[in-house]
Short mmCIF file of C-alpha atoms in Angstrom, two decimals:
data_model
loop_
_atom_site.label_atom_id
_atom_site.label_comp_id
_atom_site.label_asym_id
_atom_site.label_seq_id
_atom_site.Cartn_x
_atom_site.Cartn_y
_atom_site.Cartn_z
CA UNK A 1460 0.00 0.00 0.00
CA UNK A 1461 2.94 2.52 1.15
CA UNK A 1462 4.68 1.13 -2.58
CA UNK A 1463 1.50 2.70 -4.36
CA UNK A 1464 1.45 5.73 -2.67
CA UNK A 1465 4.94 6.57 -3.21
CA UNK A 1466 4.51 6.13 -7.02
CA UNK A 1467 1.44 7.82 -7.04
CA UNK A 1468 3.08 10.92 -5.20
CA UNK A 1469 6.25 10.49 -7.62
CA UNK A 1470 3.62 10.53 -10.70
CA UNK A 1471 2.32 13.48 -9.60
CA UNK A 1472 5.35 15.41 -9.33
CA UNK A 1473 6.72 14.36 -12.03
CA UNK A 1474 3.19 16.10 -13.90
CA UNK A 1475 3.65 19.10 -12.11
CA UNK A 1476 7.31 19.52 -13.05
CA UNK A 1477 6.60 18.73 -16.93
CA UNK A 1478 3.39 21.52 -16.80
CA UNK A 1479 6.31 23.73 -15.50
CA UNK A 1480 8.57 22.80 -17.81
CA UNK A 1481 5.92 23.17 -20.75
CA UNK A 1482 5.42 26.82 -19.24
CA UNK A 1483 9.07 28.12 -19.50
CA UNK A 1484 9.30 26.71 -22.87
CA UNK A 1485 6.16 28.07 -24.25
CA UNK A 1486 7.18 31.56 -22.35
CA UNK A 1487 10.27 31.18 -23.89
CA UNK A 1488 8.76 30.55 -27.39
CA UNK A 1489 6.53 33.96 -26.70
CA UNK A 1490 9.50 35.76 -25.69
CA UNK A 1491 11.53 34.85 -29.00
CA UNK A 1492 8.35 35.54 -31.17
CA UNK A 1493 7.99 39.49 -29.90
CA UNK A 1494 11.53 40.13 -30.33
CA UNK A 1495 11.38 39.01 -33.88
CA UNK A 1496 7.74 40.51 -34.12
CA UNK A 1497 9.81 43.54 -33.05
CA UNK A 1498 12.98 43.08 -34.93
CA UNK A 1499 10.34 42.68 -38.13
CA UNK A 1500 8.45 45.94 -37.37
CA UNK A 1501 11.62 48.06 -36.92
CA UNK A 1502 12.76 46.78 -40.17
CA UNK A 1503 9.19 47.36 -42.06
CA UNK A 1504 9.33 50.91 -40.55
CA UNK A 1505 12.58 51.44 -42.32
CA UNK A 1506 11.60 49.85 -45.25
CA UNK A 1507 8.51 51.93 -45.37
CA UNK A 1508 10.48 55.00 -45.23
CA UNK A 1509 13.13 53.80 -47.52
CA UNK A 1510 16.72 55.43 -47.23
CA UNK A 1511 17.94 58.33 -46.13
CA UNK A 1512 18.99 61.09 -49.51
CA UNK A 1513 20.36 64.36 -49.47
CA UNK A 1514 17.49 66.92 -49.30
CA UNK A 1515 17.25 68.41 -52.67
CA UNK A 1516 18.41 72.25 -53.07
CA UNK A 1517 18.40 74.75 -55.84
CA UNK A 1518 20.27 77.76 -54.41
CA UNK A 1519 18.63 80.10 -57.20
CA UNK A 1520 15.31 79.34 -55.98
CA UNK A 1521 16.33 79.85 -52.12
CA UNK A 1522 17.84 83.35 -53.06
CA UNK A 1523 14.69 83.95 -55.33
CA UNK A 1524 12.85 83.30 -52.09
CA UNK A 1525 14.43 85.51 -49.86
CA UNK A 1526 15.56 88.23 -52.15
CA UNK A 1527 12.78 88.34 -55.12
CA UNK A 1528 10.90 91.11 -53.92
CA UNK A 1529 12.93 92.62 -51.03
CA UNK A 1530 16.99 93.43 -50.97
CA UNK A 1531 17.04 94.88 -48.11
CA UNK A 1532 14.91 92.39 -45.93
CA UNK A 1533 17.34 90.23 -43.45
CA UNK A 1534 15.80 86.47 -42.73
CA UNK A 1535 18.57 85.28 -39.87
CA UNK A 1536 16.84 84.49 -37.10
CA UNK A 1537 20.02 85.97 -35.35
CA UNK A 1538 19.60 89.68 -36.66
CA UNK A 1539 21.08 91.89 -34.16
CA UNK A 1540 22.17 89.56 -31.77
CA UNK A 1541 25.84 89.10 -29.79
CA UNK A 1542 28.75 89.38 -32.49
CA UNK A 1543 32.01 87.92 -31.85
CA UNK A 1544 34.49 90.07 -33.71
CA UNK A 1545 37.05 87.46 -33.78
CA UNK A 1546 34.33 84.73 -34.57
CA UNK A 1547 35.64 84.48 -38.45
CA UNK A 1548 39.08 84.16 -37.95
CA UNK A 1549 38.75 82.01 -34.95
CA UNK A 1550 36.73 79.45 -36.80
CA UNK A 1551 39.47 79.51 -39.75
CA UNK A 1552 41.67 79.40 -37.74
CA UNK A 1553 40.25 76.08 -36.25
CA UNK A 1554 40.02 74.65 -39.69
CA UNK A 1555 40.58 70.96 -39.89
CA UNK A 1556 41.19 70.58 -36.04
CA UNK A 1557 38.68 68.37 -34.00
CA UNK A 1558 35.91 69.78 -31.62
CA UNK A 1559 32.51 68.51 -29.99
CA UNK A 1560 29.31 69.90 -30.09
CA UNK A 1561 27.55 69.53 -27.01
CA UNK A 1562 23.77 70.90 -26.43
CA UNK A 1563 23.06 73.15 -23.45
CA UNK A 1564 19.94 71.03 -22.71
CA UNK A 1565 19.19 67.33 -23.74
CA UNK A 1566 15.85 66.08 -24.92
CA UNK A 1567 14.01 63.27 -23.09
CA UNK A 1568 16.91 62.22 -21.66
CA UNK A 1569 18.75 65.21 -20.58
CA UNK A 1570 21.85 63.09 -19.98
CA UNK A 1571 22.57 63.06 -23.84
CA UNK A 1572 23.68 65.98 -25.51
CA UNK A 1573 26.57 65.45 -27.36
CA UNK A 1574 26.36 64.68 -31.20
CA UNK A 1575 27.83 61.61 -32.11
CA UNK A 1576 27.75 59.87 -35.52
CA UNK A 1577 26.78 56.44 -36.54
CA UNK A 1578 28.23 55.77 -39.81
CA UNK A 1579 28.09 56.35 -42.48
CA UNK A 1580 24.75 57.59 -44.66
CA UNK A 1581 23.11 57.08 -41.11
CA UNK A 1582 21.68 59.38 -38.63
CA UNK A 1583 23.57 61.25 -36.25
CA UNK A 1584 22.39 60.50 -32.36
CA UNK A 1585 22.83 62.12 -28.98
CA UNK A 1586 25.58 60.51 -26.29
CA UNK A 1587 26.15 61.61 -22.38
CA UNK A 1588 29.44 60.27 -22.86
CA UNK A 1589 32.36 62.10 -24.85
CA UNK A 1590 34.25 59.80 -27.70
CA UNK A 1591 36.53 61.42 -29.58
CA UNK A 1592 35.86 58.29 -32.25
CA UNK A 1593 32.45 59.49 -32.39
CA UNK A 1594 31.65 62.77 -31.24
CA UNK A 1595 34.91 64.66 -32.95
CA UNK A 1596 33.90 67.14 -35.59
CA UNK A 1597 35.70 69.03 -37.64
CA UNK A 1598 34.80 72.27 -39.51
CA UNK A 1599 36.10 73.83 -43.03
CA UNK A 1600 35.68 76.77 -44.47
CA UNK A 1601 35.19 77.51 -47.89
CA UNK A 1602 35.41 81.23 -49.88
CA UNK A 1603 32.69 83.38 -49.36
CA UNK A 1604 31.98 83.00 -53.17
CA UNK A 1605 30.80 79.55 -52.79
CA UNK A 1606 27.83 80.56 -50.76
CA UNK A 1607 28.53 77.92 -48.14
CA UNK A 1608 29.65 79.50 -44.89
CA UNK A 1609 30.79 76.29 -43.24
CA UNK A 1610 30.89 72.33 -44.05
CA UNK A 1611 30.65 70.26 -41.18
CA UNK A 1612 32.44 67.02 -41.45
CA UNK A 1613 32.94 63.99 -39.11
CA UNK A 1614 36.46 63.45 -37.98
CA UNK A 1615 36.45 60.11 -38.27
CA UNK A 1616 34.72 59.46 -41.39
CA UNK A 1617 36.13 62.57 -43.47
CA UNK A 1618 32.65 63.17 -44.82
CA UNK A 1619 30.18 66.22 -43.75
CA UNK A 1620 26.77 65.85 -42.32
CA UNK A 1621 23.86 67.08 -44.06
CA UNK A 1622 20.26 68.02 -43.86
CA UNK A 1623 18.33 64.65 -45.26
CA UNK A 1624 14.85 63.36 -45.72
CA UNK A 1625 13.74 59.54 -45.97
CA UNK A 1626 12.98 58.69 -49.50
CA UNK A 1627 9.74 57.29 -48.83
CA UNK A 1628 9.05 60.01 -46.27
CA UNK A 1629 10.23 63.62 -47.32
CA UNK A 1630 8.54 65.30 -45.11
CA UNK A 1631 11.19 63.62 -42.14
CA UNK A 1632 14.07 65.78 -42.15
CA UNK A 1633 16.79 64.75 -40.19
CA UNK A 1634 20.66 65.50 -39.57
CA UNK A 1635 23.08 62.55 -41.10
CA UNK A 1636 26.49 61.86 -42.85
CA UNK A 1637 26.84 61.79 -46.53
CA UNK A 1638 28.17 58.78 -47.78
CA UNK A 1639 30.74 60.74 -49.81
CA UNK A 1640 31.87 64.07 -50.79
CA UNK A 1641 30.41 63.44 -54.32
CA UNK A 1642 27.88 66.05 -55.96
CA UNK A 1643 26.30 69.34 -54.86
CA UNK A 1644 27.36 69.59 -51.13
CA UNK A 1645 24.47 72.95 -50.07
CA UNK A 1646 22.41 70.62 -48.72
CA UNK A 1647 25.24 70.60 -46.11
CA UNK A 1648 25.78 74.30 -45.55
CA UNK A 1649 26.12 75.28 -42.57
CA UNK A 1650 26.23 78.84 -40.60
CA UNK A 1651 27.27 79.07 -36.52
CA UNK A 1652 25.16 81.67 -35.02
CA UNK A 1653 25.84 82.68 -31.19
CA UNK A 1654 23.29 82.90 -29.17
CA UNK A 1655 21.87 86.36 -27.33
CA UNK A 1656 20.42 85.26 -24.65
CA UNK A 1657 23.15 82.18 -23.82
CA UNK A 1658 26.37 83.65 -24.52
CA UNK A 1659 29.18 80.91 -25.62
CA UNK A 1660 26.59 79.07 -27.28
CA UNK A 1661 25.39 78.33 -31.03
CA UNK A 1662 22.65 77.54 -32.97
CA UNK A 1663 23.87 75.27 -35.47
CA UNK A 1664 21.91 76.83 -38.38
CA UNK A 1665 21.11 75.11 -41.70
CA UNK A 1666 21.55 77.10 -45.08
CA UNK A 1667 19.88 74.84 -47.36
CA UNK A 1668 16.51 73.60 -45.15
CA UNK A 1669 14.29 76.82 -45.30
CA UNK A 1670 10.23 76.94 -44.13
CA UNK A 1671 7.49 79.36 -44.40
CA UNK A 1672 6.18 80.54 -41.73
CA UNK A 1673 2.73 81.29 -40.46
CA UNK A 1674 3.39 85.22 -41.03
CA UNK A 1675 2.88 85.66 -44.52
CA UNK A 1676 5.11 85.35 -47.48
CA UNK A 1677 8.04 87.24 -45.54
CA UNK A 1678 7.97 84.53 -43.23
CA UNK A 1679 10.46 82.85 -44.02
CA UNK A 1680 13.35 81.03 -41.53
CA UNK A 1681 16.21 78.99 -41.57
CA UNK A 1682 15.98 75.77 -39.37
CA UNK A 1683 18.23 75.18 -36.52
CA UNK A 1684 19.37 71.26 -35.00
CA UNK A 1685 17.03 70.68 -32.41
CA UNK A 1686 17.11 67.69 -29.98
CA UNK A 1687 14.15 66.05 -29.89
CA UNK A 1688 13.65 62.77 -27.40
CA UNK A 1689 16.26 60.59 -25.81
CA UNK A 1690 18.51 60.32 -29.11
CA UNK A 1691 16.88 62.04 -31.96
CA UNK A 1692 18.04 64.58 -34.14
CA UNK A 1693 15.25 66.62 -35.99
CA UNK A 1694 15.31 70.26 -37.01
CA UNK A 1695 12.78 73.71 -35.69
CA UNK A 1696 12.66 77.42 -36.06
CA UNK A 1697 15.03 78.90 -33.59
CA UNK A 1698 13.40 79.90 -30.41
CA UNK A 1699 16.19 79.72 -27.08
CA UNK A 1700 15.93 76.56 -26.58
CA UNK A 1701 18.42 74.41 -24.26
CA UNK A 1702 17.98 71.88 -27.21
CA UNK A 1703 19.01 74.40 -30.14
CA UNK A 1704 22.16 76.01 -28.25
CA UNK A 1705 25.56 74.05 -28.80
CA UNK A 1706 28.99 74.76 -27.02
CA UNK A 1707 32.00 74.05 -29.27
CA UNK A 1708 34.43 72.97 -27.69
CA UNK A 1709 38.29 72.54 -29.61
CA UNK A 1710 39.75 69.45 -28.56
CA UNK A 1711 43.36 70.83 -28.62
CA UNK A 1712 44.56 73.21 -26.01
CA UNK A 1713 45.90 76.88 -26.88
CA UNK A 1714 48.62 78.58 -24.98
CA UNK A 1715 48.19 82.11 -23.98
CA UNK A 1716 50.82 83.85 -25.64
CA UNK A 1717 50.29 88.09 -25.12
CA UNK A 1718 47.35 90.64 -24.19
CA UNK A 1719 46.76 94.04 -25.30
CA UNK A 1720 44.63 96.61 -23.90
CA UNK A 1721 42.57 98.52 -26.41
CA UNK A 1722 40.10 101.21 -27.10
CA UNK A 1723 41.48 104.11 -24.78
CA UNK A 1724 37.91 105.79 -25.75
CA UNK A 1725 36.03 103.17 -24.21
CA UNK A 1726 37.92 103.00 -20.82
CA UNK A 1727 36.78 104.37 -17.97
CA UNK A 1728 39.00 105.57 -14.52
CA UNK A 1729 37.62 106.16 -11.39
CA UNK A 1730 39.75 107.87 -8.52
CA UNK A 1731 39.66 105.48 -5.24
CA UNK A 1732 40.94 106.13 -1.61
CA UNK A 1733 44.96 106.93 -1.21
CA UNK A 1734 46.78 104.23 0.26
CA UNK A 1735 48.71 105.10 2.75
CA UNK A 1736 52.27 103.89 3.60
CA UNK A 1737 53.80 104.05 6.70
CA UNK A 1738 57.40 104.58 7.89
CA UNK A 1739 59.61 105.55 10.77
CA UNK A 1740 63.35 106.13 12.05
CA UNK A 1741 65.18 107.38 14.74
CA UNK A 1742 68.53 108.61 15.43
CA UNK A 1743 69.87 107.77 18.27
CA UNK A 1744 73.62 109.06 17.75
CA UNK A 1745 74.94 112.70 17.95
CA UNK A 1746 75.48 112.82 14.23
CA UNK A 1747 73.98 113.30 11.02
CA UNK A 1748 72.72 109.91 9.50
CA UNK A 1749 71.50 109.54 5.98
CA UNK A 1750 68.89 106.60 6.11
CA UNK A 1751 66.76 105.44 3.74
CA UNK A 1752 63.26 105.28 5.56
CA UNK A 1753 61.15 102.13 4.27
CA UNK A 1754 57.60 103.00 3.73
CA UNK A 1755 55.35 99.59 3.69
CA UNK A 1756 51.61 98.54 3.10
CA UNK A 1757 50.02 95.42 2.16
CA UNK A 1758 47.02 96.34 -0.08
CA UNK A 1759 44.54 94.06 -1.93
CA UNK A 1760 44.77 94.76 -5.85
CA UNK A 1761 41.37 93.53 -7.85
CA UNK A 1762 41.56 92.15 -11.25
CA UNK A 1763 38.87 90.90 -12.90
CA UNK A 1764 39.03 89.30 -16.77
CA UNK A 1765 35.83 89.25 -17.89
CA UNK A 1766 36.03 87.42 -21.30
CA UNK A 1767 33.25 87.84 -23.93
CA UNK A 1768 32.47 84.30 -24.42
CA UNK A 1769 32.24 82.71 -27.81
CA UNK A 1770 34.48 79.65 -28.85
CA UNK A 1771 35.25 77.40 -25.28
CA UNK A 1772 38.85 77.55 -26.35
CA UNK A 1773 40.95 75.58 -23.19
CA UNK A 1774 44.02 77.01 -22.64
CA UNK A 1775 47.38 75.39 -21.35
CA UNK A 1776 48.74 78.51 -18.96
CA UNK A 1777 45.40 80.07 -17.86
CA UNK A 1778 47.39 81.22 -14.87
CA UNK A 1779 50.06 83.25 -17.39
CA UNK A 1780 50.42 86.75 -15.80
CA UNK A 1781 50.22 89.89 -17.78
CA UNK A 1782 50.63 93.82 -17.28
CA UNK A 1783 47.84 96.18 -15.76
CA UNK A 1784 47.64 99.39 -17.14
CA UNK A 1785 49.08 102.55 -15.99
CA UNK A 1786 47.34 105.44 -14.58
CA UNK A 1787 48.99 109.05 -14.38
CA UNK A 1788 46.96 111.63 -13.17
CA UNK A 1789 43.69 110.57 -13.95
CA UNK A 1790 44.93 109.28 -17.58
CA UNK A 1791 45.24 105.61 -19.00
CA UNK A 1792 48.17 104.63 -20.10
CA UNK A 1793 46.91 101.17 -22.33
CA UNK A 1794 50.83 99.98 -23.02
CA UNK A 1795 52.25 99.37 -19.41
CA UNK A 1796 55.99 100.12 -19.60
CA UNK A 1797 58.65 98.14 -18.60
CA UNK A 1798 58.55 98.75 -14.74
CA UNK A 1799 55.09 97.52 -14.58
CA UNK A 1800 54.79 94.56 -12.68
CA UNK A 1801 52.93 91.14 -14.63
CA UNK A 1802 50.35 90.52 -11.93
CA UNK A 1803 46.94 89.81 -13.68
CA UNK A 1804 46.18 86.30 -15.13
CA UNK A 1805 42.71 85.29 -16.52
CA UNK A 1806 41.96 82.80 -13.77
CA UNK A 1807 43.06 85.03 -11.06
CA UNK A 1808 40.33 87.72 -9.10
CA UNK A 1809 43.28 89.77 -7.80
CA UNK A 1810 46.34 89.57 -4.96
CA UNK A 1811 47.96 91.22 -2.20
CA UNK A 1812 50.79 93.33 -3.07
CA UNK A 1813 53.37 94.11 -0.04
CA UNK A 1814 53.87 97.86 -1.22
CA UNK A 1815 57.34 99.23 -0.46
CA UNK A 1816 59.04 102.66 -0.58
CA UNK A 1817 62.39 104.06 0.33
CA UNK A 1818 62.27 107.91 0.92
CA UNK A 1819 66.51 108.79 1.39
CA UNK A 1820 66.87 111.28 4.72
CA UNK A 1821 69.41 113.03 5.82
CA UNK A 1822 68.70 112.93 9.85
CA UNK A 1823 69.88 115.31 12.31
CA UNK A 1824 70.91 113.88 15.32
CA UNK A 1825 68.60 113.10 18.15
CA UNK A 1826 65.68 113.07 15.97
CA UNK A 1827 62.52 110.72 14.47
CA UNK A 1828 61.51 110.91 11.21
CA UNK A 1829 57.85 109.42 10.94
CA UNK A 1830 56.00 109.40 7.22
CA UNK A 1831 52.61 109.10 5.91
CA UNK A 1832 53.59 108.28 2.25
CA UNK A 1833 50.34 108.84 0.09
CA UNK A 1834 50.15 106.43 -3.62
CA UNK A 1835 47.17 107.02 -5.51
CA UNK A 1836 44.44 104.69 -6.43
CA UNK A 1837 41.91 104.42 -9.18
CA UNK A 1838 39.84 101.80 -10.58
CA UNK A 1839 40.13 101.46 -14.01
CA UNK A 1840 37.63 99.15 -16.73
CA UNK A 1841 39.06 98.80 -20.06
CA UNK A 1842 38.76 96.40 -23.14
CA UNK A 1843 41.50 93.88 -23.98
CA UNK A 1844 42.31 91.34 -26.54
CA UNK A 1845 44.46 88.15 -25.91
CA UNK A 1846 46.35 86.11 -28.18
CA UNK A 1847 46.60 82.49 -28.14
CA UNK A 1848 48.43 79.98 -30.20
CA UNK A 1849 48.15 76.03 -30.99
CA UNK A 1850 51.47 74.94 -32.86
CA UNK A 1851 50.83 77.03 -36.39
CA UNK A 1852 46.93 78.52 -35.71
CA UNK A 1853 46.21 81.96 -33.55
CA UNK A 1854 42.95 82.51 -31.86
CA UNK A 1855 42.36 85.97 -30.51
CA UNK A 1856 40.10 86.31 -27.30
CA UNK A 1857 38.55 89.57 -26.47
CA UNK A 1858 36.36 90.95 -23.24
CA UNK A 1859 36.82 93.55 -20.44
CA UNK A 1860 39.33 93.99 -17.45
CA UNK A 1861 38.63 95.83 -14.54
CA UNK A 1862 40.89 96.05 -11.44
CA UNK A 1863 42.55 98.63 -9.33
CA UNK A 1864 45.39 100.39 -10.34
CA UNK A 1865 47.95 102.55 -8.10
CA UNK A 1866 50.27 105.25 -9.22
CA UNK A 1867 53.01 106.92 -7.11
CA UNK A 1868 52.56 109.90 -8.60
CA UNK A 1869 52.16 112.66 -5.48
CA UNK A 1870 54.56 115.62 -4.94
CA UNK A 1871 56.88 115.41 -2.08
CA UNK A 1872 54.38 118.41 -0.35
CA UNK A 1873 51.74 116.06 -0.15
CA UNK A 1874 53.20 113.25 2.17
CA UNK A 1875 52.94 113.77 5.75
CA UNK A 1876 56.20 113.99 7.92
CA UNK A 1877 56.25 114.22 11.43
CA UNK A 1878 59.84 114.99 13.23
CA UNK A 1879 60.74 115.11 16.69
CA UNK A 1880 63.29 115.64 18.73
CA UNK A 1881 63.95 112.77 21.07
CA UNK A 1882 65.11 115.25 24.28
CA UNK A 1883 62.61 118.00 24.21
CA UNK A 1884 59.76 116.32 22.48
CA UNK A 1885 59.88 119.56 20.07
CA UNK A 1886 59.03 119.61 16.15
CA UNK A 1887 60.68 119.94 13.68
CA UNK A 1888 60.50 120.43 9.84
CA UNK A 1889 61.78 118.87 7.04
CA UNK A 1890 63.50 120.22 4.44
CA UNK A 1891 62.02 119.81 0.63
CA UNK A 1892 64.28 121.02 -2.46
CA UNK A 1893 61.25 121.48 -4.36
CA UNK A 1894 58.22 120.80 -2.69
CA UNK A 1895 56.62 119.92 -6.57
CA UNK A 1896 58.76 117.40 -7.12
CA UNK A 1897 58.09 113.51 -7.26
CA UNK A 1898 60.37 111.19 -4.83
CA UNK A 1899 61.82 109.88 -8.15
CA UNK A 1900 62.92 113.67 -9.48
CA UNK A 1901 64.86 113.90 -6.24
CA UNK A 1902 69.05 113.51 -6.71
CA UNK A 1903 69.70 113.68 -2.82
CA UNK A 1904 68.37 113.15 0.29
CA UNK A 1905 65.26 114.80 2.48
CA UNK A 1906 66.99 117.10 4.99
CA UNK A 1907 65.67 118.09 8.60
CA UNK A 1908 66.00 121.89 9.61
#
């Protein structure tokens, strides 16, 4: 009886374990069937919408469009907005040389904003992470007669993206890389436009892909790159977006090689507090002593580059120190002579400077000399332009420094000197062989009467 329950029990679980068994294989089955149900309805989507061409452009019939009936009428979306002066010969100069394009906001996934290609004749897609085998552009720039500002090639594939539509679906414009170099190459014209509102950022403007807008026949834009979801690529009219703003960013580093103050028109000086050094010395003996009495302050000098931002150029020596200008009197000096101390740096907000001056005495005996040595102070805002170099190519970076500047430039009347005589306590007064005189005009030593 126990023998036929135990096979009974045994037959049982053996069912149970094949019904299992059944289940994982049929959910396995299931499983394998959607992912080729999937894999097939990927593939007829792409099949539907064929492959991806060149969008086709007559450049006649864009010029006709935006020029037929008014010359004068500007269509950039950017009209009026921040210029980069240097902008031009910054991007020549950073012909050929990799960068990255990387989107001040992503799409649905905010993580991926840099552009990265995919091959060849295929579309480019967003990354979060930064490989140079993928995400290195370069740039060229052709003559202004060709009508193309800028081609805009992958590094790694030697061939320039392009505005493109799906041959079965035109109306799906997206941004991919030409197979080849072969044919008319507008449809991959490209213009870098800096945004006004996001300064160091660009729309990456197409010259080719043109819409009307709802405004009437004047209406008409140029469409910018626009992230659109987690990794697609599509195209709008240019409105501030995060997803239409791109920081270029050279992959080589520059070294800072000079700066020059400019634009003496547009500085302005502004007269601060004197500082005021201190110094004292007594003789003790029962002779004259000539002495040179040291005059000393610590003082906090600002400096503050403020650089108008455009290309995110990285630079080897950002700490490489430069002159200030001079003041005299009220009046900029924008070439800083030889004495001028390099003290300024681009990464730097400023430093204290242990001031020092030696005023020469001739001391009577029995006497302290005390001074109150006055330098003048002004702070001074003024334009600049900086000069970089990588190997063979110069960048130029421009903005605005402002800092304090100081200026030993009072008469020997208008320090304070207070002498005494050690015995009686009394005054006395210093001699000045011309009270009109600078320190530095003087051949010989202050004299007490």
């Amino acid at each position: 009886m126990n023998k036929t329950k135990f096979i009974i029990a045994l037959s049982t679980m053996f069912l149970i374990f094949s019904c299992k068994q059944n289940d994982v294989l049929q959910e396995n089955i299931v499983e394998k069937e959607t992912i080729k149900m999937f894999a097939k309805t990927m593939s007829d989507s792409l099949a539907k919408k064929g492959s991806i061409v060149p969008i086709k452009v007559n450049p006649d019939s864009i010029k006709s469009k935006l020029f037929g009936k008014n010359q004068n009428k500007t269509f950039s979306l950017m009209n009026g907005l921040f210029y980069d002066p240097y902008l031009s010969s910054n991007m020549y100069a950073l012909r050929d040389m990799p960068l990255t394009f990387q989107a001040r906001g992503g799409g649905a996934n905010s993580a991926n904003r840099f552009l990265q290609t995919n091959g060849r004749g295929k579309e480019l897609v967003l990354t979060s992470s930064d490989n140079p085998s993928t995400t290195n552009f370069k740039v060229r720039v052709l003559p202004a007669s060709s009508g193309i500002p800028y081609l805009i090639y992958s590094f790694q594939e030697n061939t320039p993206i392009s505005v493109g539509q799906y041959s079965n679906a035109p109306n799906n414009k997206v941004l991919f890389l030409l197979n080849d170099e072969s044919g008319s190459l507008y449809n991959a014209s490209w213009d870098l436009i800096a945004s006004s509102s996001n300064p160091g950022y660009f729309a990456i403007e197409s010259q080719s892909y043109l819409e009307q807008g709802p405004g009437g026949m004047w209406d008409i834009f140029y469409n910018v790159v626009e992230l659109k979801d987690a990794a697609k690529i599509g195209y709008g009219k240019y409105s501030n977006k995060p997803q239409q703003d791109f920081l270029i960013t050279p992959r080589s580093k520059f070294t800072l090689s000079s700066m020059e103050y400019v634009n003496d028109y547009n500085a302005t000086v502004t007269k601060g507090p004197d500082i005021i050094l201190k110094g004292s010395y007594t003789n003790t003996g029962y002779s004259n002593l000539s002495y040179d009495i040291e005059c000393l302050k610590s003082e906090f000098l600002s400096s503050n580059f403020s650089v108008n931002k455009s290309i995110n150029f990285q630079f080897e020596n950002i700490a490489q120190k430069f002159k200030r200008p001079s003041v005299l009197q009220g009046v900029i000096n924008l070439n800083p002579g030889s004495n001028i101390e390099a003290d300024v740096s681009l990464n730097s907000t400023g430093y204290t400077k242990n001031m020092l001056t030696k005023v020469p005495f001739l001391i009577s005996p029995r006497t302290k000399v005390a001074i109150d040595y006055k330098v003048a102070s002004y702070t001074v805002s003024v334009d600049f332009v900086a000069i970089a170099t990588y190997q063979d190519r110069e960048v130029k970076i421009s903005g605005r420094w402002t800092g304090r500047v100081i200026s030993d430039e009072y008469p020997l009347s208008d320090h304070s000197y207070i002498i005494t005589d050690i015995d009686t306590g009394a005054p006395k007064m210093v001699k000045l062989p011309n009270p009109n005189l600078n320190l530095n005009a003087v051949n010989k030593p202050l004299a007490v009467q």
